[in-house]
Amino acid sequence: MRKLGLVVAGVAALGMALGQNVIKIASQSPLSGPQAALGEQIKLGAELAVEEAKARFRQLGFDLQFVPYDDQANPDVGVANANRIINDPDILGVVGHLNSGVAIPSSEVYARVNLVMVSPANTNPRVTDRKLPNVNRICGRDDVQGPAGAEYAFNNLGVRTAFVIHDKTAYGQGLAEEFKKRFEALGGRVVAFVGTEETSNFVPIINQIRGARPIPQLIYFGGIYSQIGPFVKQLRERGVTTRLMGGDGLDSSEFERLAGSQAAKGTYYTTVAGPVSAFPKAKAFAQRFKQKYGKEAEGFGIYAYDAANVILTALEKAIKDNGGRKPTREQVAKAVREVKLEGLTGTIEFDEKGDIKKAKYFIMQVAGTGNWADNKLIRVVEVAPPAAR
Amino acid sequence: MLEQILVLLPQVIFDGFLLGFVYAMVALGYTMVYGVLELINFAHSEIFMIGAVVGVEVFRYLAPALPNGYLLLLLALLLGGLIAGGTAILVERFAYRPLRKRGTTNRLVPLITAIGVSFILQDLVRLIEGLWHNEFFLRMRTVEALEGSVELFGGAIFAQTKAFIVIVVSILMLVGLTYLVNRTKLGVAIRAVAQDLSTASLMGIDPDRVISRTFLIGGSLGGVAGVLFALMYTTVNPYVGFLPGIKAFTAAVLGGIGNIPGAMLGGLVLGQLENFFGTYLPILTNGNFGTEYKDVVAFLILIFILLVRPQGLLGQVVKEKV
């Protein structure tokens, strides 16, 4: 009995000792439901970065762990998770979210305790325009992404009339509005600006497109692949051949599966998370990713990997500055803002709002071969975020 | 503006009928169950969803093996109807019948049970599809034979082969149901039970069996409607039943709940309203109200109709039973 008591005490002591030196990195993204395909990339990308940093942190005397959370693309769930996250004192950084509509309320919860969040995917301007000291993103913004699409359509495709649709979310509507603003400023004409929450029956909108005068030369859809996929399928089935453009919400192989390769072919999209082929440095990463998870890495996977590495780099620095002891959340948030990192996606440095100093925007076209990686990269634009208003 | 409306009108009416027939078939399930049990079976929208999912799976697995597209569709409709009808029987057997046997008089209890069952079915389908294919959105496979289209009246109506299939199948089902209810022994029994359950049982009718068959018929209609919905609109998910279900329920109320021709009429009216406002709202309001308000406007009009005629379009004013 005494022996057993000793063992128990020993295990408890070891547990406590380890417990003090546990550092956790959380991720929040939709892992179930309609947007899981994109959300899973974020989780796996971040997980891979944490796995690879484990050995380095062990040398510093810390046990690094990864804790993924499922926000279900739902603001309520995201906020509930955020409350659980801030109550776990070992969590020192969050990679996420996928949806701006979820990131905005959740990040306000993190802000209460200065828990740092680095987003690989949130493009709504309000994410950083609130100037929270803990909120950063390494991807571009809708008020640049929308205009980038508008400029390409107007200048390079020669489009003069557009039919604009959005999904009524912070992301989709914001993107569509920015597209419209720039397109009109360039001299184009938006024949209609329509919102819809519909996910199956797009017939009324398709009829509007067929009846619109002047006949639109381009359809712009600000939304997520789960809506745009079936929309495009029905659109093409009904014989409308108008060119189509969307934002990074349709940057997923699921889009092609839902629309069918035939209908998806030729669709233009702008994205803030370029494909693996756009980043020479990401090739080795993609191989490791495939090896470990048996899945192809897509854009958000690479960005999540970088986002996690931003946090990890800042953590290492904060640990050193703190004399080898576990830093506070505040110290980590401050270190993240000062990070300068050569990531897979390029140089990562933040401005005073938490925007990346130079974000990349990609204009892509769906190849329609059934393999999302075949999509054609038409051009890359590097733009600084607009100055704080 | 007027010209724009007129140009599209034939198309809008055609598409409205298409949607209307689907709603009508779903509405019949609500109205039959209500007629017999005075219960609003909210799980019926999930019966519809199960039909749609079965349709997708049948196409997925049998399309490569079956060269004939119409045979494939027939099989999908049969299986979709049967499995959905079977699920409806199970729901009745395990969720509603125990309450009835216990003599629960509170009308809210079965209603809440129905809502609960509907959640269970949604998540069950999500779980199965998640484990089976790891897919949330299920895409209806494209089959060459069913993909044609024609332009009618000099291009005024663009009609797909699928649209004709939806209309023909649903008319056949509706006519078949009318015949069944009015001209067969089972129909007489159903009407008798709807009239008065306890008296009917005194006349040698087994009410449990009649109720079970009512669920089977209503469920099968819902399942067939689901298959047609998937065929027409190509993508379904475990939650796709909710909105069509609510609308079909509204259609049943609009027509006068418990009234079979009323449910059909209600479905058609609702289909037309939804499509009309979905297409024309932005044009009529000069872009101030988009398509997203189509349901709001359609439901406002419904509320107005029900204010004027609370018993529904074809409902009878006298609620007292003979």
XYZ file of C-alpha atoms in Angstrom:
711
model
C 0.000 0.000 0.000
C 2.781 2.364 0.850
C 4.356 1.705 -2.485
C 1.143 2.448 -4.284
C 0.779 5.662 -2.284
C 4.248 6.697 -3.320
C 3.517 5.998 -6.964
C 0.322 8.020 -6.774
C 2.117 10.902 -5.121
C 4.892 10.665 -7.700
C 2.486 10.713 -10.604
C 0.625 13.642 -9.088
C 3.855 15.575 -8.605
C 4.940 14.820 -12.139
C 1.530 15.895 -13.412
C 1.774 19.176 -11.539
C 5.277 19.781 -12.746
C 4.239 19.095 -16.321
C 1.024 21.080 -15.876
C 2.981 24.183 -15.064
C 4.897 23.910 -18.250
C 2.092 23.105 -20.638
C 1.488 25.594 -23.416
C -1.511 25.091 -25.637
C -2.334 26.546 -29.015
C -6.015 26.463 -29.937
C -7.645 26.557 -33.325
C -11.235 27.515 -34.027
C -12.853 26.738 -37.354
C -15.888 24.840 -38.602
C -15.116 21.117 -38.382
C -18.667 19.965 -38.911
C -21.468 21.245 -41.052
C -21.557 22.990 -44.407
C -18.159 24.679 -44.256
C -16.135 21.867 -42.735
C -14.065 21.397 -45.880
C -12.460 24.821 -45.430
C -12.396 24.656 -41.646
C -10.582 21.339 -41.582
C -7.735 22.797 -43.639
C -7.278 25.444 -40.957
C -7.211 22.859 -38.195
C -4.771 20.546 -39.964
C -2.446 23.338 -41.095
C -2.184 24.689 -37.548
C -1.812 21.203 -36.115
C 1.101 20.430 -38.394
C 2.918 23.597 -37.341
C 2.436 22.763 -33.660
C 3.590 19.166 -34.158
C 6.745 20.377 -35.843
C 7.513 22.866 -33.073
C 7.064 20.351 -30.256
C 10.724 19.339 -30.115
C 11.887 22.971 -30.014
C 9.581 23.739 -27.121
C 10.624 20.628 -25.233
C 14.158 22.018 -25.241
C 12.846 25.217 -23.729
C 11.189 23.093 -21.065
C 7.612 23.256 -22.277
C 5.101 20.681 -23.363
C 3.390 22.123 -26.419
C -0.134 20.940 -27.168
C -2.711 21.589 -29.845
C -6.402 21.927 -29.029
C -8.807 22.233 -31.963
C -12.289 23.697 -31.425
C -15.266 23.392 -33.751
C -17.074 26.728 -34.170
C -19.547 25.229 -36.669
C -19.393 28.494 -38.634
C -21.815 29.760 -36.011
C -21.175 32.940 -33.979
C -22.915 31.553 -30.874
C -20.823 28.407 -30.865
C -17.665 30.416 -31.572
C -18.294 32.701 -28.594
C -19.133 29.768 -26.316
C -15.878 28.070 -27.329
C -14.014 31.335 -26.838
C -15.244 31.465 -23.255
C -13.979 27.958 -22.661
C -10.679 28.870 -24.301
C -10.010 31.937 -22.150
C -10.752 29.862 -19.040
C -7.939 27.467 -19.879
C -4.872 29.391 -18.681
C -2.520 27.182 -20.698
C -3.908 28.391 -24.020
C -1.654 31.216 -25.166
C -2.756 31.667 -28.773
C -5.644 31.004 -31.135
C -5.474 30.246 -34.839
C -8.790 31.076 -36.465
C -11.488 31.591 -37.526
C -12.791 30.844 -40.978
C -15.791 33.183 -40.905
C -15.551 36.882 -40.155
C -19.049 36.747 -38.680
C -17.731 34.289 -36.093
C -14.312 35.861 -35.607
C -15.624 39.325 -34.756
C -17.672 38.408 -31.652
C -15.261 35.653 -30.567
C -12.235 37.925 -30.751
C -13.957 40.309 -28.347
C -14.003 37.477 -25.824
C -10.296 36.822 -26.353
C -9.649 40.548 -25.989
C -10.946 40.455 -22.409
C -7.837 38.513 -21.385
C -5.538 39.754 -24.162
C -5.379 36.307 -25.717
C -3.774 36.654 -29.115
C -5.599 35.530 -32.242
C -3.965 35.191 -35.650
C -6.419 34.641 -38.431
C -5.533 32.787 -41.620
C -8.845 33.537 -43.331
C -10.956 36.419 -42.003
C -11.278 39.072 -44.645
C -13.948 41.440 -43.316
C -12.434 44.903 -42.706
C -14.012 45.144 -39.253
C -11.863 42.291 -37.963
C -8.857 44.580 -37.650
C -10.515 47.978 -37.993
C -11.572 47.720 -34.350
C -7.854 47.997 -33.529
C -7.928 45.319 -30.836
C -4.369 44.684 -29.649
C -4.857 40.912 -29.728
C -6.363 40.507 -33.216
C -4.163 39.958 -36.259
C -4.567 38.440 -39.689
C -2.117 37.246 -42.275
C -4.548 37.331 -45.195
C -5.978 40.206 -47.208
C -9.166 42.209 -46.691
C -12.505 42.337 -48.492
C -12.108 46.033 -49.179
C -9.087 45.116 -51.260
C -10.224 41.692 -52.473
C -13.544 42.961 -53.843
C -11.888 45.852 -55.711
C -9.157 43.526 -57.011
C -11.869 41.413 -58.611
C -13.671 44.476 -59.948
C -10.508 45.826 -61.520
C -9.661 42.551 -63.161
C -13.205 42.209 -64.532
C -13.288 45.770 -65.841
C -9.752 46.161 -67.145
C -8.804 42.666 -68.232
C -12.076 40.942 -69.045
C -13.611 44.079 -70.499
C -16.818 43.641 -68.521
C -19.099 46.693 -68.286
C -22.280 45.345 -66.688
C -22.473 43.069 -63.663
C -25.183 41.286 -61.719
C -24.153 41.135 -58.069
C -25.425 38.524 -55.592
C -24.473 38.075 -51.935
C -25.304 35.692 -49.109
C -26.259 38.368 -46.529
C -23.387 37.497 -44.161
C -20.722 39.915 -42.924
C -18.352 38.231 -45.349
C -20.433 37.816 -48.496
C -22.296 41.093 -48.381
C -19.179 43.045 -47.421
C -17.263 41.572 -50.321
C -20.083 42.193 -52.794
C -20.426 45.795 -51.641
C -16.717 46.447 -52.088
C -16.851 44.885 -55.546
C -19.816 47.052 -56.490
C -18.217 50.249 -55.197
C -15.039 49.832 -57.217
C -16.777 48.482 -60.299
C -19.039 51.537 -60.416
C -16.149 53.881 -59.719
C -14.371 52.450 -62.745
C -17.395 53.214 -64.895
C -19.125 49.850 -64.859
C -22.802 49.372 -64.220
C -24.289 47.067 -61.604
C -27.664 46.004 -63.014
C -28.828 44.397 -59.754
C -27.630 43.865 -56.205
C -29.454 40.908 -54.680
C -29.102 39.049 -51.390
C -30.253 35.514 -50.736
C -30.064 32.973 -47.951
C -31.461 30.282 -50.193
C -29.399 27.122 -50.485
C -31.354 25.041 -52.956
C -33.791 26.898 -55.202
C -32.029 29.666 -57.135
C -34.614 29.778 -59.897
C -36.003 33.228 -59.006
C -32.536 34.797 -59.172
C -31.670 32.975 -62.379
C -34.874 34.301 -63.920
C -33.897 37.808 -62.889
C -30.547 37.358 -64.586
C -32.230 36.100 -67.729
C -34.630 39.042 -67.695
C -32.135 41.759 -66.702
C -31.690 44.625 -69.175
C -28.995 45.351 -70.134
C -27.959 41.713 -70.182
C -25.182 41.389 -67.583
C -21.727 40.419 -68.825
C -20.646 39.104 -65.449
C -22.275 37.609 -62.377
C -20.450 38.348 -59.136
C -21.387 36.190 -56.143
C -20.126 37.142 -52.681
C -20.643 33.978 -50.666
C -19.443 30.480 -49.824
C -19.088 27.476 -52.127
C -22.021 25.731 -50.472
C -24.335 28.294 -52.070
C -22.413 29.182 -55.204
C -21.920 25.544 -56.235
C -25.600 24.639 -56.609
C -26.303 28.112 -57.976
C -23.814 27.664 -60.807
C -25.101 24.195 -61.577
C -28.673 25.448 -61.912
C -27.541 28.519 -63.812
C -25.707 26.517 -66.452
C -28.486 23.937 -66.668
C -30.810 26.738 -67.560
C -28.618 27.749 -70.399
C -27.106 30.943 -68.971
C -23.486 31.174 -70.088
C -22.623 34.516 -68.461
C -19.161 34.654 -66.911
C -19.039 34.189 -63.179
C -16.749 35.549 -60.488
C -16.588 35.082 -56.745
C -14.338 35.615 -53.757
C -12.273 33.262 -51.642
C -15.479 31.712 -50.311
C -15.603 29.505 -53.361
C -11.940 28.559 -53.114
C -12.553 24.906 -52.291
C -12.677 21.716 -54.296
C -16.173 21.306 -52.853
C -17.275 24.089 -55.191
C -16.362 22.014 -58.204
C -17.978 18.905 -56.752
C -21.275 20.697 -56.104
C -21.392 22.609 -59.354
C -20.024 19.776 -61.469
C -16.769 20.238 -63.368
C -18.549 21.181 -66.570
C -20.476 24.041 -64.956
C -17.630 25.167 -62.721
C -15.124 25.409 -65.554
C -13.988 28.933 -66.329
C -15.302 30.497 -63.129
C -13.050 33.312 -61.921
C -12.350 33.854 -58.277
C -10.199 36.096 -56.190
C -8.651 34.589 -53.136
C -6.538 35.741 -50.255
C -5.130 32.258 -49.738
C -3.360 31.237 -52.899
C -2.982 27.652 -54.047
C 0.034 25.551 -53.138
C 1.449 26.175 -56.610
C 1.596 29.924 -55.949
C 4.130 29.472 -53.156
C 7.379 27.750 -54.131
C 8.236 27.290 -50.464
C 4.978 25.448 -49.731
C 5.817 22.427 -51.845
C 7.615 20.527 -49.117
C 4.874 21.504 -46.689
C 2.236 20.080 -49.015
C 4.106 16.792 -49.132
C 4.328 16.566 -45.344
C 0.671 17.482 -45.112
C -0.356 14.785 -47.561
C 1.837 12.242 -45.834
C 0.444 12.961 -42.391
C -3.249 13.479 -43.142
C -3.759 11.742 -46.468
C -5.363 14.878 -47.900
C -4.240 17.525 -50.342
C -3.242 20.818 -48.701
C -5.315 23.741 -49.953
C -4.813 27.475 -49.523
C -6.201 27.848 -46.026
C -4.033 24.960 -44.838
C -0.893 26.881 -45.797
C -2.172 30.079 -44.220
C -3.129 28.305 -41.014
C 0.350 26.785 -40.880
C 1.851 30.266 -41.178
C -0.598 31.727 -38.663
C 0.373 29.076 -36.131
C 4.045 29.701 -36.804
C 3.565 33.413 -36.172
C 2.224 32.583 -32.725
C 4.956 30.008 -32.075
C 7.744 32.380 -33.087
C 6.328 35.089 -30.857
C 5.975 32.592 -28.024
C 9.621 31.577 -28.240
C 10.671 35.186 -28.133
C 8.349 35.927 -25.214
C 9.718 32.930 -23.310
C 13.265 34.139 -23.826
C 12.383 37.709 -22.843
C 10.725 36.310 -19.745
C 13.861 34.497 -18.633
C 12.684 31.062 -19.714
C 9.459 31.201 -17.742
C 5.992 30.902 -19.198
C 4.966 34.310 -20.573
C 1.639 36.002 -19.896
C -0.984 36.265 -22.586
C -0.325 39.975 -22.793
C 3.366 39.408 -23.494
C 2.536 36.921 -26.250
C 0.077 39.319 -27.884
C 2.691 42.043 -27.833
C 5.350 39.762 -29.281
C 3.024 38.713 -32.114
C 2.580 42.324 -33.189
C 6.379 42.662 -33.397
C 6.965 39.420 -35.276
C 8.849 39.478 -38.534
C 8.675 36.078 -40.114
C 9.494 34.566 -43.484
C 6.547 32.234 -43.831
C 5.512 29.964 -46.658
C 3.267 32.727 -47.940
C 5.891 35.479 -47.822
C 7.056 38.039 -45.306
C 4.716 38.427 -42.373
C 4.757 41.730 -40.484
C 1.831 43.488 -38.893
C 0.803 47.127 -38.985
C -0.666 48.885 -35.939
C -4.159 47.487 -36.617
C -3.020 43.884 -36.930
C -3.238 43.727 -40.713
C -0.366 42.147 -42.567
C 1.781 44.905 -44.099
C 1.618 43.561 -47.630
C -1.119 41.066 -48.391
C -1.261 38.960 -51.530
C -4.405 38.676 -53.626
C -4.743 35.987 -56.245
C -6.946 35.932 -59.301
C -7.718 32.381 -60.257
C -9.747 30.479 -62.802
C -11.318 27.065 -62.284
C -9.800 24.515 -64.654
C -12.715 22.106 -64.464
C -10.556 18.984 -64.535
C -11.875 17.629 -61.256
C -8.607 18.499 -59.531
C -8.689 21.782 -57.639
C -4.894 22.087 -57.760
C -5.075 22.420 -61.563
C -6.789 25.805 -61.349
C -5.050 28.497 -63.290
C -3.327 31.288 -61.384
C -3.931 34.338 -63.530
C -2.225 36.983 -61.490
C -0.956 37.919 -58.057
C -1.390 41.412 -56.689
C 0.392 42.618 -53.579
C -1.393 45.449 -51.846
C -0.945 47.193 -48.529
C -4.091 47.447 -46.385
C -5.901 50.793 -46.423
C -4.751 53.205 -43.712
C -6.704 53.187 -40.461
C -9.829 55.280 -40.654
C -40.216 47.892 -65.898
C -43.575 46.596 -67.152
C -41.911 45.171 -70.199
C -39.370 43.389 -68.064
C -42.149 41.887 -65.967
C -44.140 40.738 -68.970
C -41.144 39.170 -70.674
C -40.483 36.970 -67.674
C -44.075 36.260 -66.681
C -44.639 32.951 -68.531
C -41.374 31.624 -67.132
C -42.228 32.722 -63.612
C -45.646 31.088 -63.736
C -44.147 27.881 -65.094
C -41.466 27.724 -62.384
C -44.092 28.620 -59.797
C -46.146 25.574 -60.788
C -43.068 23.422 -60.545
C -42.361 24.510 -56.999
C -46.066 24.523 -56.186
C -46.516 20.870 -57.071
C -43.625 19.902 -54.834
C -45.121 21.924 -51.956
C -48.553 20.410 -52.647
C -47.208 16.880 -52.303
C -45.535 17.705 -49.016
C -48.594 19.620 -47.800
C -50.722 16.506 -48.277
C -48.699 14.692 -45.630
C -49.418 17.423 -43.090
C -53.063 17.667 -43.969
C -53.748 13.903 -43.894
C -52.144 13.416 -40.514
C -53.939 16.453 -39.173
C -57.228 15.222 -40.621
C -56.890 11.902 -38.852
C -55.126 12.753 -35.605
C -55.448 16.529 -35.301
C -51.677 16.443 -34.872
C -49.243 18.674 -36.700
C -46.494 16.286 -37.628
C -43.521 18.612 -37.877
C -41.282 15.608 -38.477
C -42.856 15.441 -41.926
C -40.310 17.919 -43.281
C -37.608 15.409 -42.352
C -39.546 12.624 -44.083
C -39.308 14.823 -47.176
C -35.577 15.247 -46.591
C -35.088 11.493 -46.251
C -36.789 11.031 -49.619
C -34.379 13.539 -51.142
C -31.336 11.834 -49.618
C -32.504 8.396 -50.755
C -32.978 9.810 -54.259
C -29.408 11.080 -54.316
C -28.026 7.761 -53.076
C -30.004 5.736 -55.604
C -28.651 7.897 -58.408
C -25.145 7.688 -57.010
C -25.036 3.911 -56.880
C -27.302 2.792 -59.671
C -26.605 5.346 -62.400
C -23.470 3.537 -63.661
C -25.319 0.215 -63.765
C -28.591 1.350 -65.295
C -28.419 2.648 -68.849
C -32.015 3.851 -68.864
C -32.413 7.190 -67.065
C -36.177 6.872 -66.689
C -35.940 3.423 -65.149
C -33.395 4.819 -62.731
C -35.716 7.673 -61.827
C -38.625 5.282 -61.349
C -36.511 3.212 -59.005
C -35.427 6.320 -57.108
C -39.037 7.459 -56.748
C -40.152 4.028 -55.569
C -37.351 3.611 -53.062
C -37.557 7.226 -51.918
C -41.304 6.869 -51.376
C -41.008 3.518 -49.625
C -38.176 4.430 -47.296
C -39.718 7.782 -46.416
C -43.118 6.126 -45.902
C -41.489 3.438 -43.785
C -39.781 6.073 -41.652
C -43.118 7.839 -41.201
C -44.657 4.580 -39.953
C -41.799 4.100 -37.506
C -42.167 7.662 -36.254
C -45.860 7.130 -35.687
C -45.309 3.748 -34.048
C -42.610 4.827 -31.623
C -43.240 8.514 -31.035
C -46.952 9.238 -31.384
C -48.738 5.974 -30.674
C -47.385 5.558 -27.122
C -48.655 9.040 -26.299
C -52.032 8.251 -27.785
C -52.276 4.963 -25.889
C -51.466 6.709 -22.670
C -54.355 9.010 -23.338
C -52.315 12.198 -23.304
C -54.892 14.908 -23.784
C -52.550 17.877 -23.840
C -52.201 18.851 -27.517
C -48.760 20.349 -26.944
C -47.107 17.084 -25.966
C -47.342 15.367 -29.384
C -46.390 18.652 -31.022
C -43.182 18.889 -29.009
C -42.535 15.215 -29.660
C -42.845 15.940 -33.371
C -40.288 18.724 -33.148
C -37.954 16.452 -31.195
C -38.319 13.647 -33.718
C -37.527 16.090 -36.478
C -34.204 17.012 -34.829
C -33.379 13.358 -34.251
C -33.978 12.516 -37.903
C -31.875 15.450 -39.109
C -28.893 14.497 -37.033
C -29.299 10.821 -37.762
C -29.064 11.491 -41.477
C -26.136 13.840 -40.923
C -24.360 11.180 -38.900
C -24.977 8.427 -41.441
C -23.912 10.551 -44.400
C -20.913 11.821 -42.468
C -19.696 8.323 -41.659
C -20.585 6.902 -45.045
C -19.264 9.497 -47.472
C -17.914 12.245 -45.223
C -20.179 14.605 -47.114
C -22.521 17.254 -45.865
C -23.826 18.469 -49.179
C -25.097 15.676 -51.338
C -25.114 16.361 -55.019
C -27.624 14.701 -57.293
C -25.811 12.845 -60.026
C -26.407 14.156 -63.517
C -27.966 11.632 -65.854
C -27.779 12.359 -69.555
C -31.305 11.163 -70.407
C -32.917 13.545 -67.927
C -30.916 16.630 -68.828
C -32.601 17.902 -71.985
C -34.429 21.193 -72.302
C -36.809 22.901 -74.702
C -37.895 26.449 -75.339
C -41.631 26.930 -75.568
C -43.662 29.801 -77.036
C -40.786 31.276 -78.953
C -38.373 31.218 -76.037
C -40.797 32.662 -73.486
C -40.507 29.529 -71.380
C -37.317 27.632 -70.891
C -38.303 24.193 -69.696
C -36.067 21.337 -68.702
C -37.056 17.720 -69.166
C -36.752 17.487 -65.395
C -39.456 20.114 -64.987
C -41.924 18.057 -67.010
C -41.038 15.001 -64.987
C -41.730 16.860 -61.749
C -45.077 18.119 -62.990
C -46.214 14.809 -64.488
C -45.179 12.701 -61.505
C -46.758 15.022 -59.000
C -50.034 15.246 -60.930
C -50.122 11.446 -61.123
C -49.520 11.174 -57.394
C -52.172 13.750 -56.580
C -54.755 12.094 -58.818
C -53.847 8.711 -57.378
C -54.301 9.968 -53.848
C -57.660 11.558 -54.650
C -58.797 8.253 -56.102
C -57.506 6.342 -53.111
C -59.233 8.522 -50.584
C -62.543 8.777 -52.383
C -62.959 5.454 -54.075
C -61.255 2.700 -52.101
C -62.023 0.851 -48.911
C -58.896 2.205 -47.253
C -59.972 5.691 -48.266
C -63.361 5.180 -46.650
C -61.648 3.924 -43.513
C -59.320 6.910 -43.428
C -62.217 9.293 -43.804
C -64.160 7.447 -41.125
C -61.273 7.669 -38.674
C -60.832 11.338 -39.541
C -64.495 11.890 -38.797
C -64.482 10.172 -35.412
C -61.837 7.797 -34.224
C -63.781 6.011 -31.500
C -66.972 5.582 -33.512
C -64.960 4.262 -36.446
C -63.402 1.628 -34.226
C -66.898 0.526 -33.178
C -67.693 -0.060 -36.840
C -64.988 -2.687 -37.181
C -62.155 -0.428 -38.300
C -58.800 -0.929 -36.651
C -57.782 2.681 -36.040
C -54.110 1.873 -35.415
C -53.821 0.215 -38.768
C -55.604 3.057 -40.545
C -53.419 5.650 -38.849
C -50.331 3.666 -39.755
C -51.392 3.548 -43.402
C -52.163 7.251 -43.373
C -48.594 7.889 -42.266
C -47.344 5.506 -44.945
C -49.256 7.304 -47.692
C -48.439 10.806 -46.489
C -44.802 9.842 -45.909
C -44.442 8.247 -49.342
C -45.835 11.354 -50.997
C -43.354 13.426 -49.022
C -40.542 11.068 -50.025
C -41.444 11.244 -53.712
C -41.574 15.028 -53.433
C -38.098 14.884 -51.873
C -36.688 12.862 -54.766
C -38.205 15.307 -57.252
C -36.828 18.243 -55.266
C -33.340 16.745 -55.350
C -33.660 16.064 -59.069
C -34.728 19.634 -59.756
C -32.505 21.628 -57.423
C -29.502 19.225 -57.423
C -28.052 19.732 -53.923
C -29.492 18.484 -50.656
C -28.296 18.327 -47.067
C -29.734 16.952 -43.830
C -31.382 20.272 -43.031
C -32.906 20.869 -46.427
C -36.364 19.771 -45.266
C -36.947 22.599 -42.847
C -37.991 25.463 -45.133
C -39.987 23.437 -47.667
C -41.595 21.722 -44.666
C -42.649 24.991 -43.073
C -43.924 26.247 -46.402
C -45.857 23.081 -47.109
C -47.361 23.281 -43.647
C -48.375 26.850 -44.419
C -49.832 25.654 -47.700
C -51.892 23.082 -45.824
C -53.198 25.768 -43.458
C -53.839 28.100 -46.353
C -55.916 25.488 -48.135
C -57.765 24.592 -44.949
C -55.894 22.043 -42.890
C -57.339 18.542 -43.072
C -58.706 19.231 -46.537
C -56.975 17.324 -49.327
C -57.875 19.473 -52.371
C -57.157 22.469 -50.134
C -53.586 21.302 -49.533
C -53.001 21.005 -53.272
C -54.441 24.431 -53.935
C -52.478 25.905 -51.038
C -49.248 24.391 -52.364
C -49.786 25.818 -55.806
C -50.695 29.267 -54.488
C -47.636 29.340 -52.258
C -45.343 28.176 -55.066
C -46.631 30.940 -57.291
C -46.362 33.620 -54.600
C -42.832 32.630 -53.696
C -41.582 32.524 -57.239
C -43.409 35.684 -58.231
C -41.954 37.769 -55.434
C -38.598 36.055 -55.610
C -38.246 37.190 -59.189
C -40.057 40.510 -59.189
C -39.387 42.110 -55.813
C -36.145 43.791 -56.916
C -37.785 44.947 -60.138
C -40.979 46.170 -58.454
C -39.162 48.013 -55.696
C -36.416 49.304 -57.927
C -33.791 47.220 -56.190
C -34.682 48.325 -52.658
C -35.970 44.911 -51.645
C -34.063 41.951 -52.964
C -35.001 38.328 -53.453
C -34.152 37.694 -49.810
C -37.528 39.162 -48.854
C -39.531 36.773 -50.994
C -40.592 34.632 -48.051
C -41.478 37.662 -45.957
C -43.800 38.992 -48.625
C -45.278 35.582 -49.400
C -45.998 34.989 -45.730
C -47.440 38.477 -45.252
C -49.895 37.753 -48.008
C -50.728 34.430 -46.428
C -51.418 36.099 -43.103
C -53.662 38.537 -44.897
C -55.576 35.725 -46.632
C -56.011 33.942 -43.327
C -57.304 37.131 -41.703
C -59.970 37.349 -44.345
C -60.658 33.620 -44.437
C -59.400 32.029 -41.225
C -60.608 28.537 -42.086
C -58.399 28.481 -45.186
C -59.344 28.636 -48.838
C -61.275 25.373 -49.020
C -61.805 24.760 -45.307
C -65.286 24.548 -43.863
C -66.490 27.139 -41.433
C -68.300 24.656 -39.207
C -65.659 22.805 -37.250
C -68.161 20.628 -35.392
C -68.141 17.081 -36.575
C -71.323 15.317 -37.658
